[in-house]
Structure formats: C-alpha cells, structure tokens
CSV table of C-alpha atoms in Angstrom, one decimal:
chain,number,residue,atom,x,y,z
F,1,MET,CA,33.7,-13.1,-16.5
F,2,SER,CA,32.9,-16.7,-15.8
F,3,HIS,CA,30.5,-17.6,-12.8
F,4,THR,CA,29.7,-14.3,-11.5
F,5,GLY,CA,27.2,-13.7,-9.0
F,6,VAL,CA,25.4,-10.5,-7.6
F,7,LEU,CA,24.5,-9.7,-4.2
F,8,VAL,CA,21.8,-7.1,-3.7
F,9,LEU,CA,21.3,-5.2,-0.6
F,10,ARG,CA,18.6,-2.8,0.6
F,11,LEU,CA,19.7,0.1,2.6
F,12,ALA,CA,16.8,1.7,4.2
F,13,GLY,CA,16.5,3.4,7.7
F,14,PRO,CA,15.6,6.7,9.4
F,15,LEU,CA,19.0,8.0,9.1
F,16,GLN,CA,22.2,6.9,7.0
F,17,SER,CA,25.4,8.7,6.6
F,18,TRP,CA,27.8,7.7,3.9
F,19,GLY,CA,31.1,9.9,4.2
F,20,ALA,CA,33.7,9.7,1.3
F,21,SER,CA,36.1,12.6,1.9
F,22,SER,CA,35.1,14.2,5.3
F,23,ARG,CA,37.9,15.4,7.5
F,24,PHE,CA,38.1,17.1,10.8
F,25,THR,CA,34.8,18.1,12.5
F,26,ARG,CA,32.6,18.6,9.4
F,27,ARG,CA,31.4,15.1,8.6
F,28,THR,CA,29.5,15.3,5.3
F,29,THR,CA,27.6,12.4,3.6
F,30,GLU,CA,27.5,11.5,-0.1
F,31,SER,CA,24.0,11.4,-1.6
F,32,ALA,CA,24.2,7.6,-2.0
F,33,PRO,CA,26.1,4.6,-0.1
F,34,THR,CA,29.8,4.5,-0.9
F,35,LYS,CA,31.8,1.6,-1.9
F,36,SER,CA,33.9,1.8,1.3
F,37,GLY,CA,30.7,1.8,3.4
F,38,ILE,CA,29.2,-1.3,1.7
F,39,VAL,CA,32.4,-3.1,1.6
F,40,GLY,CA,33.0,-2.4,5.2
F,41,LEU,CA,29.5,-3.7,6.0
F,42,LEU,CA,30.1,-6.8,4.2
F,43,ALA,CA,33.4,-7.4,5.9
F,44,ALA,CA,32.0,-6.8,9.4
F,45,ALA,CA,29.2,-9.2,8.5
F,46,ALA,CA,31.9,-11.8,7.6
F,47,GLY,CA,34.0,-11.0,10.7
F,48,ILE,CA,37.0,-9.6,8.9
F,49,GLU,CA,39.1,-7.6,11.4
F,50,ARG,CA,40.0,-4.1,10.9
F,51,GLY,CA,43.7,-4.6,10.3
F,52,ASP,CA,43.3,-7.8,8.0
F,53,ASP,CA,44.0,-6.2,4.6
F,54,THR,CA,44.5,-9.6,2.9
F,55,ARG,CA,41.0,-10.8,3.5
F,56,LEU,CA,39.7,-7.4,2.7
F,57,ALA,CA,41.3,-7.3,-0.7
F,58,PRO,CA,39.0,-9.7,-2.6
F,59,LEU,CA,35.9,-7.9,-1.2
F,60,ALA,CA,37.4,-4.4,-2.3
F,61,ALA,CA,37.9,-5.9,-5.8
F,62,LEU,CA,34.0,-6.5,-6.0
F,63,ARG,CA,32.4,-4.4,-8.7
F,64,PHE,CA,29.8,-2.1,-7.0
F,65,GLY,CA,26.9,-0.1,-7.9
F,66,VAL,CA,23.9,1.6,-6.2
F,67,ARG,CA,20.6,2.8,-7.1
F,68,ILE,CA,18.7,5.5,-5.6
F,69,ASP,CA,15.2,4.4,-4.8
F,70,GLN,CA,14.1,7.3,-2.5
F,71,PRO,CA,16.7,10.1,-2.2
F,72,GLY,CA,15.8,11.2,1.3
F,73,THR,CA,16.4,14.5,2.9
F,74,ARG,CA,19.8,15.8,4.0
F,75,ILE,CA,19.9,16.9,7.4
F,76,ARG,CA,22.5,18.6,9.6
F,77,ASP,CA,23.2,17.8,13.2
F,78,PHE,CA,25.1,20.2,15.3
F,79,HIS,CA,26.8,17.6,17.4
F,80,THR,CA,27.7,18.5,21.3
F,81,ALA,CA,28.9,15.7,23.3
F,82,ARG,CA,30.8,15.3,26.7
F,83,HIS,CA,33.1,12.4,27.6
F,84,GLY,CA,31.3,9.7,29.3
F,85,VAL,CA,33.8,9.3,32.2
F,86,THR,CA,35.8,12.4,32.5
F,87,GLY,CA,32.9,14.9,31.5
F,88,ALA,CA,35.2,16.9,29.3
F,89,SER,CA,33.7,18.5,26.3
F,90,MET,CA,34.2,16.7,23.1
F,91,PRO,CA,34.9,18.8,19.9
F,92,LEU,CA,31.9,20.4,18.3
F,93,SER,CA,31.1,18.9,15.1
F,94,GLU,CA,28.7,19.1,12.2
F,95,ARG,CA,27.5,15.9,11.1
F,96,PHE,CA,25.2,15.4,7.8
F,97,TYR,CA,22.9,12.6,7.5
F,98,LEU,CA,20.2,11.4,4.9
F,99,ALA,CA,16.9,11.1,6.5
F,100,ASP,CA,14.3,8.7,5.1
F,101,ALA,CA,16.2,7.4,2.2
F,102,VAL,CA,16.2,3.9,0.5
F,103,PHE,CA,19.0,2.6,-1.6
F,104,VAL,CA,19.5,-0.6,-3.4
F,105,ALA,CA,23.2,-1.5,-3.4
F,106,ALA,CA,24.9,-4.3,-5.5
F,107,VAL,CA,28.3,-5.9,-5.6
F,108,GLU,CA,29.3,-8.4,-8.5
F,109,GLY,CA,32.1,-10.8,-8.3
F,110,ASP,CA,33.1,-14.6,-8.0
F,111,GLN,CA,30.1,-16.7,-7.3
F,112,ARG,CA,31.7,-18.4,-4.4
F,113,LEU,CA,32.6,-15.2,-2.7
F,114,ILE,CA,29.2,-13.7,-3.3
F,115,ALA,CA,27.6,-16.8,-1.8
F,116,GLY,CA,29.9,-16.6,1.3
F,117,LEU,CA,29.1,-12.9,1.7
F,118,HIS,CA,25.3,-13.8,1.3
F,119,ASP,CA,25.7,-16.3,4.1
F,120,ALA,CA,27.7,-13.9,6.3
F,121,LEU,CA,25.0,-11.4,5.8
F,122,ARG,CA,22.2,-13.5,6.8
F,123,SER,CA,24.2,-14.6,10.1
F,124,PRO,CA,26.5,-11.5,10.6
F,125,VAL,CA,29.5,-11.5,13.1
F,126,TYR,CA,29.1,-7.7,13.5
F,127,ALA,CA,25.7,-6.3,12.9
F,128,PRO,CA,25.3,-4.2,9.9
F,129,PHE,CA,24.7,-0.5,9.9
F,130,LEU,CA,24.1,2.4,7.5
F,131,GLY,CA,27.3,4.4,7.3
F,132,ARG,CA,27.5,5.2,11.1
F,133,ARG,CA,27.0,2.8,13.9
F,134,SER,CA,24.2,5.0,15.2
F,135,CYS,CA,22.2,4.3,12.1
F,136,PRO,CA,20.7,0.9,12.2
F,137,PRO,CA,18.9,-0.4,9.1
F,138,ALA,CA,15.1,-0.5,9.5
F,139,GLU,CA,14.4,-3.4,7.1
F,140,PRO,CA,16.3,-6.4,6.4
F,141,VAL,CA,19.4,-5.5,4.3
F,142,ASP,CA,19.6,-8.8,2.4
F,143,LEU,CA,17.7,-8.8,-0.9
F,144,GLY,CA,19.0,-11.8,-2.3
F,145,ARG,CA,21.6,-13.2,-4.5
F,146,TYR,CA,21.4,-13.7,-8.1
F,147,GLU,CA,23.8,-16.0,-10.1
F,148,GLU,CA,24.9,-15.6,-14.0
F,149,THR,CA,23.8,-12.1,-14.0
F,150,THR,CA,25.4,-8.7,-14.2
F,151,LEU,CA,25.3,-5.8,-11.9
F,152,GLU,CA,23.5,-3.6,-14.4
F,153,ASP,CA,20.8,-6.2,-15.0
F,154,ALA,CA,20.3,-6.6,-11.3
F,155,LEU,CA,20.0,-3.0,-10.7
F,156,THR,CA,17.6,-2.7,-13.4
F,157,SER,CA,15.4,-5.6,-12.4
F,158,VAL,CA,15.3,-5.6,-8.4
F,159,PRO,CA,11.7,-4.2,-7.6
F,160,TRP,CA,11.3,-0.6,-6.6
F,161,GLN,CA,12.2,-0.4,-2.7
F,162,ALA,CA,10.8,3.0,-2.0
F,163,SER,CA,8.4,3.4,0.9
F,164,ALA,CA,4.5,3.4,0.1
F,165,TRP,CA,3.9,7.2,0.8
F,166,TYR,CA,6.9,8.0,-1.7
F,167,ARG,CA,5.6,5.6,-4.4
F,168,ARG,CA,2.2,7.2,-4.0
F,169,ARG,CA,3.6,10.7,-4.5
F,170,HIS,CA,6.0,9.9,-7.3
F,171,ARG,CA,3.7,7.5,-9.4
F,172,SER,CA,4.3,9.1,-12.8
F,173,PRO,CA,6.8,7.2,-15.0
F,174,GLN,CA,10.4,8.2,-14.2
F,175,THR,CA,13.8,7.0,-14.0
F,176,LEU,CA,16.0,6.0,-10.9
F,177,THR,CA,19.6,7.1,-10.9
F,178,VAL,CA,22.2,4.4,-10.8
F,179,LEU,CA,25.8,5.1,-9.7
F,180,ARG,CA,28.1,2.3,-10.8
F,181,GLU,CA,31.6,1.3,-11.6
F,182,THR,CA,32.6,1.1,-15.4
F,183,THR,CA,33.0,-2.0,-16.9
F,184,ALA,CA,36.3,-3.1,-18.4
F,185,THR,CA,35.3,-1.9,-21.9
F,186,GLU,CA,33.4,1.1,-21.0
F,187,SER,CA,35.1,4.7,-21.6
F,188,THR,CA,35.5,6.6,-18.6
F,189,ASP,CA,35.3,9.9,-20.3
F,190,ALA,CA,31.9,10.8,-18.5
F,191,ALA,CA,32.8,9.5,-15.2
F,192,ASP,CA,33.3,11.0,-11.8
F,193,VAL,CA,36.5,10.1,-9.7
F,194,LEU,CA,35.9,9.5,-5.9
F,195,ARG,CA,38.5,8.6,-3.3
F,196,ASP,CA,36.3,5.7,-2.2
F,197,GLN,CA,38.1,2.4,-3.2
F,198,PRO,CA,38.9,0.8,0.4
F,199,VAL,CA,42.6,-0.4,0.7
F,200,SER,CA,42.8,-0.6,4.3
F,201,PHE,CA,40.4,-0.2,7.2
F,202,ASP,CA,43.2,-0.2,9.7
F,203,ALA,CA,42.0,1.9,12.7
F,204,ALA,CA,45.3,3.5,13.0
F,205,HIS,CA,45.6,4.5,9.3
F,206,ARG,CA,42.7,4.0,6.8
F,207,ARG,CA,43.5,4.2,3.1
F,208,HIS,CA,41.5,4.6,0.1
F,209,ALA,CA,42.2,4.6,-3.5
F,210,LEU,CA,40.3,6.5,-6.1
F,211,ARG,CA,37.7,4.8,-8.1
F,212,THR,CA,35.5,6.0,-11.1
F,213,VAL,CA,31.7,6.1,-10.9
F,214,VAL,CA,29.4,6.7,-13.9
F,215,THR,CA,25.9,7.9,-13.4
F,216,THR,CA,23.1,6.4,-15.5
F,217,ALA,CA,19.5,6.2,-15.1
F,218,VAL,CA,17.1,3.1,-15.3
F,219,PRO,CA,13.4,3.0,-15.8
F,220,THR,CA,11.6,2.7,-12.4
F,221,PRO,CA,10.9,-1.0,-12.0
F,222,LEU,CA,7.6,-2.2,-10.5
F,223,PRO,CA,7.5,-2.2,-6.8
F,224,ALA,CA,7.6,-5.6,-5.1
F,225,GLY,CA,3.9,-6.1,-5.3
F,226,ASP,CA,2.6,-5.5,-1.8
F,227,GLY,CA,3.0,-9.3,-1.5
F,228,SER,CA,1.6,-9.4,2.0
F,229,PRO,CA,-1.0,-11.9,2.1
F,230,HIS,CA,-3.3,-9.9,4.6
F,231,GLY,CA,-6.0,-8.1,3.5
F,232,THR,CA,-6.6,-10.4,0.5
F,233,HIS,CA,-7.9,-13.4,2.4
F,234,ASP,CA,-11.1,-14.4,0.6
F,235,PRO,CA,-12.8,-17.5,2.0
F,236,PHE,CA,-15.2,-17.3,-1.1
F,237,ALA,CA,-12.2,-17.9,-3.4
F,238,ALA,CA,-12.1,-21.6,-2.0
F,239,LEU,CA,-15.6,-22.1,-2.9
F,240,ASP,CA,-15.3,-20.5,-6.4
F,241,ASP,CA,-12.3,-22.9,-7.1
F,242,LEU,CA,-14.4,-25.9,-6.2
F,243,GLU,CA,-17.1,-24.8,-8.6
F,244,ASN,CA,-14.8,-24.3,-11.4
F,245,GLU,CA,-13.3,-27.5,-10.9
F,246,SER,CA,-16.6,-29.5,-11.0
F,247,ALA,CA,-18.0,-27.5,-13.9
X,1,MET,CA,-23.7,-25.3,6.5
X,2,PHE,CA,-23.6,-22.0,4.9
X,3,LEU,CA,-20.9,-19.4,4.7
X,4,SER,CA,-22.1,-15.7,4.3
X,5,ARG,CA,-20.5,-12.4,3.9
X,6,PHE,CA,-22.0,-9.0,4.5
X,7,ARG,CA,-20.3,-5.7,3.9
X,8,VAL,CA,-20.9,-3.2,6.7
X,9,ASN,CA,-21.8,0.4,5.7
X,10,THR,CA,-19.5,2.2,8.1
X,11,ALA,CA,-21.0,5.6,7.5
X,12,ARG,CA,-24.3,4.7,9.3
X,13,PRO,CA,-24.7,5.1,13.1
X,14,GLY,CA,-26.3,1.7,13.1
X,15,ALA,CA,-23.0,0.2,11.9
X,16,ARG,CA,-21.1,2.0,14.6
X,17,ARG,CA,-23.3,0.7,17.3
X,18,LEU,CA,-22.8,-3.0,16.0
X,19,LEU,CA,-19.1,-2.5,15.5
X,20,SER,CA,-18.5,-0.9,18.8
X,21,SER,CA,-20.0,-3.9,20.8
X,22,PRO,CA,-19.6,-7.5,20.1
X,23,GLN,CA,-22.6,-8.1,22.2
X,24,ALA,CA,-24.7,-6.0,20.0
X,25,MET,CA,-23.1,-7.9,16.8
X,26,HIS,CA,-23.7,-11.2,18.2
X,27,ALA,CA,-27.5,-10.4,19.0
X,28,ALA,CA,-27.8,-9.1,15.4
X,29,VAL,CA,-26.1,-12.2,14.0
X,30,MET,CA,-28.1,-14.6,16.0
X,31,SER,CA,-31.3,-12.8,14.9
X,32,SER,CA,-30.6,-13.7,11.3
X,33,PHE,CA,-31.9,-17.2,12.1
X,34,PRO,CA,-35.6,-17.5,12.6
X,35,HIS,CA,-35.4,-21.1,14.1
X,36,ILE,CA,-33.0,-19.9,16.8
X,37,LEU,CA,-34.5,-18.5,19.8
X,38,PRO,CA,-32.5,-16.2,22.2
X,39,SER,CA,-33.1,-18.7,25.0
X,40,ASP,CA,-31.6,-21.5,23.0
X,41,SER,CA,-28.3,-22.6,24.0
X,42,PRO,CA,-26.2,-24.6,21.7
X,43,GLN,CA,-25.6,-28.3,22.0
X,44,PRO,CA,-21.9,-28.6,23.0
X,45,GLU,CA,-21.1,-31.0,20.0
X,46,ALA,CA,-23.6,-29.4,17.2
X,47,PRO,CA,-22.6,-27.0,14.6
X,48,ARG,CA,-23.1,-23.4,15.6
X,49,VAL,CA,-23.3,-20.0,14.5
X,50,LEU,CA,-19.9,-18.3,14.1
X,51,TRP,CA,-18.9,-14.9,12.9
X,52,ARG,CA,-15.9,-12.7,12.4
X,53,LEU,CA,-15.3,-9.1,11.3
X,54,ASP,CA,-12.5,-8.6,8.9
X,55,GLN,CA,-11.3,-5.1,8.6
X,56,ARG,CA,-9.3,-4.4,5.5
X,57,ALA,CA,-9.4,-0.6,5.5
X,58,ARG,CA,-11.0,2.1,7.5
X,59,ALA,CA,-14.2,1.8,5.6
X,60,GLU,CA,-13.9,-1.8,4.4
X,61,VAL,CA,-15.2,-4.0,7.2
X,62,LEU,CA,-16.6,-7.5,6.2
X,63,LEU,CA,-18.7,-9.7,8.4
X,64,TYR,CA,-18.3,-13.4,7.7
X,65,VAL,CA,-20.9,-15.8,9.3
X,66,VAL,CA,-20.7,-19.7,9.2
X,67,SER,CA,-23.9,-21.2,10.1
X,68,PRO,CA,-26.0,-24.4,10.1
X,69,ASP,CA,-29.0,-22.7,8.4
X,70,ARG,CA,-29.3,-20.1,5.6
X,71,PRO,CA,-29.2,-16.7,7.5
X,72,ASP,CA,-31.5,-13.8,6.5
X,73,LEU,CA,-29.6,-10.6,7.1
X,74,THR,CA,-32.3,-8.3,6.0
X,75,HIS,CA,-32.3,-6.5,9.2
X,76,LEU,CA,-28.6,-5.8,9.1
X,77,VAL,CA,-29.0,-4.4,5.5
X,78,GLU,CA,-31.5,-2.2,7.0
X,79,GLN,CA,-29.5,-0.9,9.9
X,80,ALA,CA,-25.9,-1.0,8.6
X,81,GLY,CA,-26.0,-1.9,4.9
X,82,TRP,CA,-27.2,-0.4,1.7
X,83,PRO,CA,-30.9,-1.0,1.8
X,84,ALA,CA,-31.9,1.1,-1.2
X,85,VAL,CA,-29.6,-1.0,-3.5
X,86,ALA,CA,-30.8,-4.2,-2.3
X,87,ASP,CA,-33.5,-6.4,-4.3
X,88,ARG,CA,-34.5,-9.6,-4.5
X,89,GLU,CA,-31.6,-10.9,-6.8
X,90,ASN,CA,-29.1,-9.0,-4.7
X,91,PRO,CA,-30.2,-8.9,-1.1
X,92,GLY,CA,-27.2,-7.1,0.1
X,93,TRP,CA,-25.0,-10.0,1.4
X,94,GLN,CA,-23.9,-13.3,-0.1
X,95,THR,CA,-24.5,-16.7,1.1
X,96,ARG,CA,-23.1,-20.1,-0.3
X,97,PRO,CA,-23.3,-23.6,0.7
X,98,TYR,CA,-20.3,-24.5,2.7
X,99,ALA,CA,-20.7,-28.2,2.3
X,100,PRO,CA,-18.8,-28.6,-1.2
X,101,LEU,CA,-15.6,-27.3,0.8
X,102,LEU,CA,-16.2,-29.4,3.8
X,103,ASP,CA,-16.8,-32.6,2.0
X,104,ARG,CA,-13.6,-32.0,-0.2
X,105,LEU,CA,-11.3,-31.5,2.9
X,106,ALA,CA,-8.5,-34.3,2.6
X,107,ALA,CA,-5.5,-34.9,4.8
X,108,GLY,CA,-2.4,-33.3,3.3
X,109,ASP,CA,-4.3,-30.3,1.8
X,110,ARG,CA,-2.8,-27.0,2.2
X,111,TRP,CA,-4.7,-23.8,2.6
X,112,ALA,CA,-4.1,-20.2,3.6
X,113,PHE,CA,-6.1,-19.5,6.7
X,114,ARG,CA,-7.2,-16.7,8.7
X,115,LEU,CA,-8.6,-17.0,12.4
X,116,THR,CA,-9.7,-14.4,15.0
X,117,ALA,CA,-9.3,-16.0,18.4
X,118,ASN,CA,-9.4,-15.4,22.2
X,119,PRO,CA,-6.0,-16.9,23.2
X,120,VAL,CA,-6.1,-17.3,27.0
X,121,HIS,CA,-4.5,-19.5,29.8
X,122,THR,CA,-5.0,-19.8,33.6
X,123,VAL,CA,-2.5,-18.6,36.0
X,124,ARG,CA,-2.4,-18.8,39.8
X,125,ARG,CA,-0.9,-15.6,41.1
X,126,LYS,CA,-0.1,-16.8,44.6
X,127,GLU,CA,-0.1,-20.1,46.5
X,128,GLY,CA,-3.6,-21.4,47.5
X,129,GLU,CA,-5.4,-19.1,45.3
X,130,PRO,CA,-7.8,-20.6,42.5
X,131,ARG,CA,-6.5,-20.6,38.9
X,132,LYS,CA,-7.6,-17.5,37.1
X,133,LEU,CA,-8.3,-17.0,33.3
X,134,THR,CA,-5.9,-14.6,31.7
X,135,ALA,CA,-5.3,-13.6,28.0
X,136,HIS,CA,-2.0,-14.1,26.4
X,137,LEU,CA,-0.7,-10.6,25.5
X,138,THR,CA,2.6,-11.0,23.7
X,139,PRO,CA,2.6,-12.3,20.0
X,140,VAL,CA,5.1,-15.1,21.1
X,141,HIS,CA,2.7,-16.3,23.6
X,142,GLN,CA,-0.3,-15.8,21.3
X,143,MET,CA,1.4,-17.9,18.6
X,144,GLY,CA,2.4,-20.6,21.1
X,145,TRP,CA,-1.3,-20.9,22.1
X,146,LEU,CA,-2.2,-21.9,18.6
X,147,LEU,CA,1.0,-23.8,17.9
X,148,ASP,CA,0.5,-26.2,21.0
X,149,GLU,CA,0.7,-29.7,19.9
X,150,GLU,CA,-2.3,-30.9,21.7
X,151,ARG,CA,-4.5,-28.0,20.4
X,152,GLN,CA,-3.3,-28.6,17.0
X,153,LYS,CA,-4.1,-32.3,17.1
X,154,ARG,CA,-7.5,-31.4,18.5
X,155,LEU,CA,-8.2,-29.0,15.9
X,156,GLY,CA,-7.2,-31.3,12.9
X,157,PHE,CA,-4.5,-29.5,11.3
X,158,ARG,CA,-1.0,-28.3,11.6
X,159,VAL,CA,0.5,-24.8,10.8
X,160,CYS,CA,3.1,-25.4,8.1
X,161,GLU,CA,6.7,-24.7,8.8
X,162,LYS,CA,8.5,-22.0,6.6
X,163,PRO,CA,11.4,-23.5,4.2
X,164,ALA,CA,14.7,-22.9,5.6
X,165,GLY,CA,15.6,-20.3,2.9
X,166,ARG,CA,12.9,-18.0,4.1
X,167,ARG,CA,13.8,-17.8,7.6
X,168,LEU,CA,15.6,-15.0,9.2
X,169,LEU,CA,17.1,-16.2,12.4
X,170,PRO,CA,20.0,-18.5,11.7
X,171,GLU,CA,19.5,-20.8,14.6
X,172,GLY,CA,15.8,-20.6,14.8
X,173,THR,CA,16.3,-18.6,18.0
X,174,THR,CA,16.6,-14.9,19.0
X,175,HIS,CA,19.8,-13.6,20.4
X,176,HIS,CA,18.7,-14.7,23.7
X,177,LYS,CA,18.4,-18.3,22.6
X,178,HIS,CA,14.5,-18.0,22.8
X,179,PRO,CA,12.9,-19.9,19.8
X,180,HIS,CA,10.7,-17.5,17.9
X,181,PRO,CA,7.6,-19.2,16.3
X,182,GLY,CA,7.2,-16.3,13.9
X,183,ASP,CA,10.2,-17.2,12.1
X,184,ARG,CA,9.7,-20.9,12.0
X,185,TYR,CA,6.2,-21.1,11.2
X,186,GLU,CA,4.0,-19.8,8.2
X,187,LEU,CA,2.0,-17.8,10.9
X,188,THR,CA,1.7,-14.0,11.5
X,189,ILE,CA,-0.3,-12.1,13.8
X,190,ARG,CA,-2.3,-9.4,12.0
X,191,ASP,CA,-4.2,-7.7,14.7
X,192,THR,CA,-4.5,-7.6,18.7
X,193,ARG,CA,-7.5,-5.9,20.1
X,194,SER,CA,-8.6,-5.4,23.7
X,195,LEU,CA,-12.3,-5.1,23.4
X,196,ALA,CA,-14.2,-3.8,26.4
X,197,PHE,CA,-18.1,-3.5,26.3
X,198,ASP,CA,-21.0,-3.5,28.5
X,199,LYS,CA,-22.8,-6.8,28.6
X,200,SER,CA,-26.3,-5.5,29.0
X,201,ARG,CA,-28.2,-2.2,28.7
X,202,GLY,CA,-31.3,-3.1,30.3
X,203,PRO,CA,-32.4,-1.9,33.6
X,204,GLY,CA,-31.2,-3.4,36.7
X,205,ALA,CA,-28.5,-5.0,34.8
X,206,ARG,CA,-25.1,-5.2,36.4
X,207,ARG,CA,-23.4,-2.0,35.1
X,208,ASP,CA,-20.3,-2.1,37.3
X,209,LYS,CA,-17.7,-3.9,35.1
X,210,PRO,CA,-17.5,-4.1,31.2
X,211,VAL,CA,-16.7,-7.5,29.6
X,212,THR,CA,-13.1,-7.5,28.4
X,213,VAL,CA,-11.9,-9.8,25.6
X,214,VAL,CA,-8.4,-9.7,24.0
X,215,THR,CA,-8.8,-11.0,20.4
X,216,VAL,CA,-5.8,-11.9,18.0
X,217,THR,CA,-6.1,-12.4,14.3
X,218,PHE,CA,-3.9,-15.1,12.9
X,219,GLU,CA,-2.8,-15.7,9.4
X,220,GLY,CA,-0.8,-18.3,7.7
X,221,ARG,CA,-0.8,-21.6,6.0
X,222,LEU,CA,-1.9,-24.8,7.3
X,223,GLU,CA,-1.9,-28.4,6.5
X,224,VAL,CA,-5.1,-30.5,7.2
X,225,THR,CA,-4.1,-33.7,9.3
X,226,ASP,CA,-7.5,-35.1,10.1
X,227,PRO,CA,-10.3,-34.0,7.8
X,228,ALA,CA,-13.2,-35.1,10.1
X,229,THR,CA,-11.8,-33.1,13.0
X,230,MET,CA,-11.0,-30.0,10.6
X,231,ARG,CA,-14.7,-30.2,9.7
X,232,ARG,CA,-15.6,-29.8,13.4
X,233,THR,CA,-13.1,-27.0,13.8
X,234,LEU,CA,-14.6,-25.1,10.7
X,235,THR,CA,-18.2,-25.4,12.0
X,236,GLN,CA,-17.8,-25.2,15.7
X,237,GLY,CA,-14.9,-22.8,16.1
X,238,ILE,CA,-11.7,-22.5,18.1
X,239,GLY,CA,-11.2,-21.3,21.6
X,240,ARG,CA,-13.3,-19.0,23.8
X,241,ALA,CA,-15.5,-16.0,23.1
X,242,ARG,CA,-17.2,-17.6,20.0
X,243,ALA,CA,-20.1,-15.6,20.8
X,244,TYR,CA,-18.0,-12.5,20.5
X,245,GLY,CA,-16.5,-12.9,17.0
X,246,CYS,CA,-13.9,-15.2,18.0
X,247,GLY,CA,-12.9,-18.8,16.8
X,248,LEU,CA,-14.1,-18.8,13.1
X,249,LEU,CA,-11.5,-20.2,10.9
X,250,THR,CA,-11.7,-19.5,7.2
X,251,LEU,CA,-9.8,-21.0,4.5
X,252,ALA,CA,-8.5,-19.5,1.2
X,253,PRO,CA,-6.6,-21.2,-1.7
X,254,ALA,CA,-2.9,-21.2,-0.8
X,255,THR,CA,-0.8,-19.3,-3.3
X,256,GLN,CA,3.0,-19.7,-3.5
X,257,PRO,CA,4.8,-17.1,-1.7
X,258,GLY,CA,6.1,-14.5,-4.1
X,259,HIS,CA,9.4,-15.1,-5.6
X,260,ARG,CA,11.7,-12.1,-6.3
X,261,ALA,CA,12.8,-11.0,-9.7
X,262,PRO,CA,14.9,-11.6,-11.5
C-alpha cells in the first residue's frame, strides 16, 4: 500500500452503455460503468492492442470504484441495420442505453502506473468512449490524479458532477451510491459478484473473471462551485480593493 | 475619469427600446453629460465616453459607463430604472472616481478583464476591388484579433498564457494541427451578437439598410506591459463601434483559478 495514486474519471454523455453479461441480440447495460469498460478505456488511451494480455494485466489489477452522480434513464433501442456494402439485413437486436447519466469512476494503484495512465488519458492513442463506440463523452473524461490517497477518499471528496438541472431538482441532502471493490481486509458477505474482471480483450476470445462489488453510500459532496469566472466580473471590486488598501 | 454602473429595469418599455437599439442607448448615455453637445465630436486622442451592457441573466442587465465627467443618469432612471426608489442619497446608479485605479496601474500587474469589442478586418473579394470591412465571425479568428502582437503592444497589455497543466490539447494544436488560442491563453469568448438596428428614425432619413455590428465579449486574464498605454486603452477604448457599446475594457481583481479537491 505504498505510494498509491488514484485516477478519477468523469463519465458524462447523452448515451452510455455498460454491458457486463449480455449475449446474442439483447445487449443490456448495467446501471453504472463496469470495470472492464473503464479498464478498456484506459488501455485504449494508452494504446494497448486488443490481444496484448501482458500489458493489460497491470491495468486489470487496479482497484476500481464508481459513484453514481446522476443515474440517468434506461432506454431501449430496437436496432435494425443493413450491411454497408452488400445491403443484407443484419440481425435485429435490442440495445439498452443509459441516457443523460453522469458517473465518477476511480482506479487506485501504483503511483507510477496511475501517472502514466493520466498522461495517456490527456493524450489518448484511441479516443475514449462510454461503453460503446457510438457513445462519445460530452465533457472531458479526466478529473485529475490524486496521490497518497485511497479510492474511498477520492470518491467521497470529488465534487458532485451532476448537471445543473439535476442538482436543482435534487437539492435536499442525500447520498450518492458508490459501487467499489472490497479492500483486502473487508468481509465480502454483503458483496455482489459480477463477471466483470477483464482477463483478455482479444477480439477472437474475450475472457472475464468474477469480481466482488460492495455497494455503499457517501454523503453528496458539494458541487464543483460553478467556477466559471463569467457573470461575476465586477469592475467595482478593483476600486473597492484599492480603497481598502489605502484605508 | 469616472466609472458608473446602472442596472436596467428590463420590465419597462423604455428599457426595451434602449436595449434593442445601440443607437438609442448611445444617445441616452451621451445625454448624461451636460457639457457634451450632440454636435461635439470627440478629439481623436482625448478620453471619451465608453459604455457596455453586461447581461448576466435574463433580467439582470448592467450598463457600465467610463467617462471623463461625472454623469447624471437621472433620465435613464426615469425611463428604464426604478425612479420611485431613487432619492438624493441613492440616485439609482453608482459612480466612482476611476483615477485611483488608473494611477495605480503598474507593469506586471495581473487582472481579470472583460471586453466587448467589434473585431473586424478588411478583405478584397476579387482582384482590383477596394478592400471591404468585414467582421470576424469564428471564435478562433475573433481571439486572433485580440491576440495580435501589434494590437496588444498598442493596447499596453498582454493576455496571459495558461499554465501547461491546464491545457487540454497536448501539442497546443487541434487534430488538424491548427493552433487553438483558447487552449493556450487565458481567454474565452462569452457572447457573440449580430446587431442590426436603424440608425435614424427622423423623417427623410435613409431607411433602406440597417446598421449591422458584430460584437464579441472577451473574458480572461491580462498582464499590464505598459501602464501609460494601458491607461489610454481603459479611457479611450479598443477597436471600432465604440459609440455602439464596444471597446470598453474593465478590470477586476484576478483570483486564482479554482483548484480541485482533495
């Protein structure tokens, strides 16, 4: 537990889709980003190729947690498509998405690895997407890197990322749901098991192992102060400052 | 020099008439100075009256005026303010001497600024045609107008550059390898407006074409490089259309950009 760092991501966009167990033509989504989705996003940003399991392993070993800042709405898309070249009908499928959701995801691990991933995210080899290639992020994914802190602390203290209209409507004190992996000492009695631990992203044979997820709640942190300088520009403040100095 | 602020009561028809026409607002602002006659044209190098409208919310519109004389905005309060609340102590607007700020400007000072301007350039659309004045329409060009080396030198300040840690584009260029000033400098464009209004309402006036002005509101941080030139910039304005609410640069204390927790 020496020199760990936490990398925090914001996942916000019109549509996201985080499948963990879908097969065949019904492609469901979990209600929060999956570890395989986030590890895949980071691996893509770092330029790790699909079949490169040895470079993937350290990423998959990161501890992962996600906070639901704005749950969004689940929508179903009855998907019809034709082949672009031959015009043949492609299989009909149902695809599920989360519309208008915002999540904060965090990975914890060795500080150097985290720093490398942070750089990769700021200058990605393959562009990040929110679970499906057709779901681009609406806001910058990078929310910063924190050193000498834990996953739990980061997910507790990162400002609330929900959009303004959602914050207005849910102003009363409340909690946000956090889904995270257990620590080494924690009991796993109350944990869920999800087949979501990436082992290989090889296009020919993707493999996932099981991982345990505990669901907790954190008090809603303050939103990121509308830090925008606009609207607050006050030329009289400069005159006031001068008067206070001379007084 | 004086800096004045007047809050416009947007519920009143008079306010709407003023807000809808820079020509009408210009006339109203200029009428605040008993010593300036409508026939007076300002000396090219003398301080002049500058004004700007800052709209923060739908019903929150502030008029800022920088002027050589103390203005009397009573007629604005009567037409577009809150006249019943106004009394001698509290006339409905605020005016403060601007000199303390102007005198204290020093090279190296950093300020947050706001400027509404009319960025234009001249183009020749085909060979042999006279050059024609044209507005900059895209944010990159509009920023380029303000960031122009020559212009910044003439104005006596320099727009601060962002620290590398807060830039988003790794090479300082977009994926087409165009440099993007918004990522490199502490500069944003808040608002671009295309104004079109009739210049005159009198009989016999030319009614065929309205006046069109593209205004841009810049916000950011600057560093004073030449205090004397900067003083002139603050009192004489920047660029064209200064009668129409453009060119007034105001300064506010620069706060540190917010750092994220934890």
